[in-house]
C-alpha cells in the first residue's frame, strides 16, 4: 500500500488495528459464518458489540450512571435540531465560534428565542470569544469545543450557570474531560472516533421530557434510550469501527496518554510554524487547537503557497489544504495521526525553507 501522511479533517485517519479488525469482521463476524454487514442486529453477537461499545465510552470518559450514551444516525448536523427539539422550551444561548456553531444556532431559531452570546466571525473565527454573559433563564448554553475549520479549541470544561450542551465532533476522546459539567454532548464519529455514519450522544437523562412540544418519535432521545439505540436498525458497521477505534484508545493507555500524545504532536508543529519565517499560524495563541492546526504563508512568501502544497504532496502529505474560508494549510492531528507524520510535515517545512533561503 502507498505510504502517505494523512492529515484529513474528516473523515479522518483511523488506527491501523481498527481497520484490520473491521476488515476481518467484514469477512466473518464473531464466528457466525456471515459478514458483520449481513448479520441481524437482534443477535446476541451484535448485542455484545453494542454493549462493548457503550462500556468503552463509559470507561474512557468516566461517564456517570445518570447519563445515557446513544449511537444514532443523521450526523452531528442532525443534532443541531434534535437538541432544541428536546431541550428548548423558550430560550437557548449559543456561542458562535465557527460555521458549525452558526449552523447549530440557525436551527435553534426555529424553536424559540435563540440568543447569540458572542461571535468571533469579525476575525474569521480565529479566536474564542471571552467575557460574554450567559443568560440565566436560558434552557441551555451551546458551545462547539473544537472548531475544525479554524483551528480553535475550548480546551477546558467550562462552568455554565445553565445546562451546558457541547458539539464535540472533532475533539471527543482527545483528552480526559469532566462529563458532569455538561448536560449533553454530541458529535459525528468520523473526526476522532470512527467512520462516518454514526453519531454519539451523551445525555443526562433528567433533562429530558421537560418541553411541551410534540417531538417526532425518531427525534426524541427517549425513544432511543428506551430501545438501547436499536429502535430501528442501527448503523452497524460504523458502530463496529467505532468500537475497534475505542479499543485502540484504551490499549494506548486511555485519555491521559492520548492527551499527552496529542499535545506532543501539536507542540511539534506549532513550534515549527512559529520558528519558520515562511509560515504563520492563524488561530489566537491561547485558543490553538490540538486537533486542527491552521497556518498560512507569511506576507513575504504568500505567492509560494501553491509551490509548498505541491512540494508537500510529492512527499506524501495528504489533506493539508486549508478550508476555503481560511485558505493556507490545515493539518488535522487527530488521535490516530502518528507523531511520525507530524515530523514528516515539519521536515517538509524545513526543507522548503532551505530551498528559499
Ligand atoms: C464535521 C463537524 C460537524 C458536522 O458533522 P456531520 O456528522 O457531518 O453532520 C459538526 N460540528 C463539528 C464541530 C464538525 O467538525
Tab-separated table of N, CA and C and ligand atoms in Angstrom, residues 9-10 74-80 99-101 103 144-149 167-171 186-191 196-199 292 330 334, ligand 1:
chain	number	residue	atom	x	y	z
A	9	UNK	N	-9.239	16.292	7.520
A	9	UNK	CA	-10.032	16.865	8.631
A	9	UNK	C	-11.252	16.009	8.974
A	10	UNK	N	-11.690	15.176	8.060
A	10	UNK	CA	-12.833	14.297	8.345
A	10	UNK	C	-13.573	13.985	7.064
A	74	UNK	N	-27.720	10.288	11.205
A	74	UNK	CA	-28.012	11.706	10.933
A	74	UNK	C	-26.847	12.663	11.065
A	75	UNK	N	-25.739	12.213	11.636
A	75	UNK	CA	-24.569	13.090	11.767
A	75	UNK	C	-24.751	14.126	12.867
A	76	UNK	N	-23.671	14.842	13.134
A	76	UNK	CA	-23.744	15.919	14.124
A	76	UNK	C	-24.771	16.950	13.670
A	77	UNK	N	-24.904	17.112	12.358
A	77	UNK	CA	-25.843	18.105	11.812
A	77	UNK	C	-27.280	17.833	12.246
A	78	UNK	N	-27.640	16.566	12.407
A	78	UNK	CA	-28.992	16.242	12.872
A	78	UNK	C	-29.191	16.714	14.314
A	79	UNK	N	-28.096	16.684	15.090
A	79	UNK	CA	-28.193	17.127	16.489
A	79	UNK	C	-28.463	18.631	16.597
A	80	UNK	N	-28.131	19.374	15.548
A	80	UNK	CA	-28.406	20.818	15.582
A	80	UNK	C	-29.899	21.069	15.801
A	99	UNK	N	-18.462	28.014	11.650
A	99	UNK	CA	-19.663	27.763	10.839
A	99	UNK	C	-20.507	26.618	11.388
A	100	UNK	N	-19.886	25.646	12.066
A	100	UNK	CA	-20.707	24.574	12.649
A	100	UNK	C	-21.564	25.146	13.756
A	101	UNK	N	-20.957	26.010	14.591
A	101	UNK	CA	-21.697	26.669	15.672
A	101	UNK	C	-22.822	27.524	15.094
A	103	UNK	N	-24.375	27.065	12.259
A	103	UNK	CA	-25.447	26.191	11.754
A	103	UNK	C	-26.320	25.684	12.895
A	144	UNK	N	-19.286	24.833	20.822
A	144	UNK	CA	-18.585	23.899	19.943
A	144	UNK	C	-17.162	23.852	20.491
A	145	UNK	N	-16.770	22.735	21.097
A	145	UNK	CA	-15.489	22.743	21.819
A	145	UNK	C	-14.286	22.859	20.893
A	146	UNK	N	-14.385	22.259	19.704
A	146	UNK	CA	-13.261	22.379	18.774
A	146	UNK	C	-13.785	22.814	17.417
A	147	UNK	N	-13.192	23.896	16.908
A	147	UNK	CA	-13.657	24.458	15.647
A	147	UNK	C	-12.758	23.968	14.519
A	148	UNK	N	-13.211	22.883	13.943
A	148	UNK	CA	-12.482	22.064	12.975
A	148	UNK	C	-11.895	22.875	11.817
A	149	UNK	N	-12.633	23.876	11.378
A	149	UNK	CA	-12.231	24.644	10.190
A	149	UNK	C	-11.195	25.710	10.527
A	167	UNK	N	-21.062	20.455	21.189
A	167	UNK	CA	-20.721	19.722	19.972
A	167	UNK	C	-19.228	19.409	20.105
A	168	UNK	N	-18.917	18.136	20.289
A	168	UNK	CA	-17.510	17.718	20.457
A	168	UNK	C	-17.068	16.828	19.304
A	169	UNK	N	-17.650	17.085	18.126
A	169	UNK	CA	-17.360	16.236	16.972
A	169	UNK	C	-15.870	16.008	16.753
A	170	UNK	N	-15.082	17.076	16.887
A	170	UNK	CA	-13.685	16.938	16.471
A	170	UNK	C	-12.677	16.939	17.613
A	171	UNK	N	-13.136	16.867	18.871
A	171	UNK	CA	-12.129	16.680	19.927
A	171	UNK	C	-12.541	15.684	21.005
A	186	UNK	N	-22.494	15.815	22.028
A	186	UNK	CA	-22.757	15.041	20.810
A	186	UNK	C	-21.661	15.253	19.777
A	187	UNK	N	-21.686	14.423	18.753
A	187	UNK	CA	-20.735	14.611	17.655
A	187	UNK	C	-20.828	13.506	16.624
A	188	UNK	N	-20.344	13.802	15.430
A	188	UNK	CA	-20.211	12.784	14.389
A	188	UNK	C	-18.940	11.991	14.688
A	189	UNK	N	-18.978	10.680	14.471
A	189	UNK	CA	-17.830	9.836	14.826
A	189	UNK	C	-16.616	10.035	13.921
A	190	UNK	N	-16.857	10.547	12.725
A	190	UNK	CA	-15.820	10.496	11.679
A	190	UNK	C	-14.612	11.409	11.858
A	191	UNK	N	-14.601	12.224	12.930
A	191	UNK	CA	-13.426	13.075	13.139
A	191	UNK	C	-12.392	12.399	14.032
A	196	UNK	N	-17.719	7.710	9.222
A	196	UNK	CA	-18.987	8.413	9.068
A	196	UNK	C	-20.150	7.423	9.139
A	197	UNK	N	-21.288	7.896	9.662
A	197	UNK	CA	-22.482	7.063	9.694
A	197	UNK	C	-23.054	6.871	11.083
A	198	UNK	N	-22.271	7.172	12.109
A	198	UNK	CA	-22.804	7.072	13.466
A	198	UNK	C	-22.499	8.365	14.225
A	199	UNK	N	-23.452	8.762	15.038
A	199	UNK	CA	-23.363	9.977	15.846
A	199	UNK	C	-23.484	9.574	17.309
A	292	UNK	N	-6.738	20.462	15.030
A	292	UNK	CA	-6.665	21.032	13.678
A	292	UNK	C	-5.725	22.226	13.736
A	330	UNK	N	-4.092	23.360	6.650
A	330	UNK	CA	-4.639	22.833	7.902
A	330	UNK	C	-4.178	21.397	8.029
A	334	UNK	N	-5.501	14.290	14.548
A	334	UNK	CA	-6.403	13.528	15.411
A	334	UNK	C	-5.662	12.386	16.102
B	1	LIG	C1	-17.774	17.919	10.926
B	1	LIG	C2	-18.456	18.661	12.001
B	1	LIG	C3	-19.859	18.723	12.094
B	1	LIG	C4	-20.762	18.061	11.084
B	1	LIG	O1	-20.772	16.694	11.261
B	1	LIG	P1	-21.680	15.729	10.359
B	1	LIG	O2	-21.570	14.440	11.104
B	1	LIG	O3	-21.066	15.710	9.004
B	1	LIG	O4	-23.065	16.281	10.346
B	1	LIG	C5	-20.422	19.395	13.152
B	1	LIG	N1	-19.653	20.003	14.088
B	1	LIG	C6	-18.307	19.981	14.028
B	1	LIG	C7	-17.513	20.671	15.078
B	1	LIG	C8	-17.663	19.314	12.989
B	1	LIG	O5	-16.332	19.296	12.923
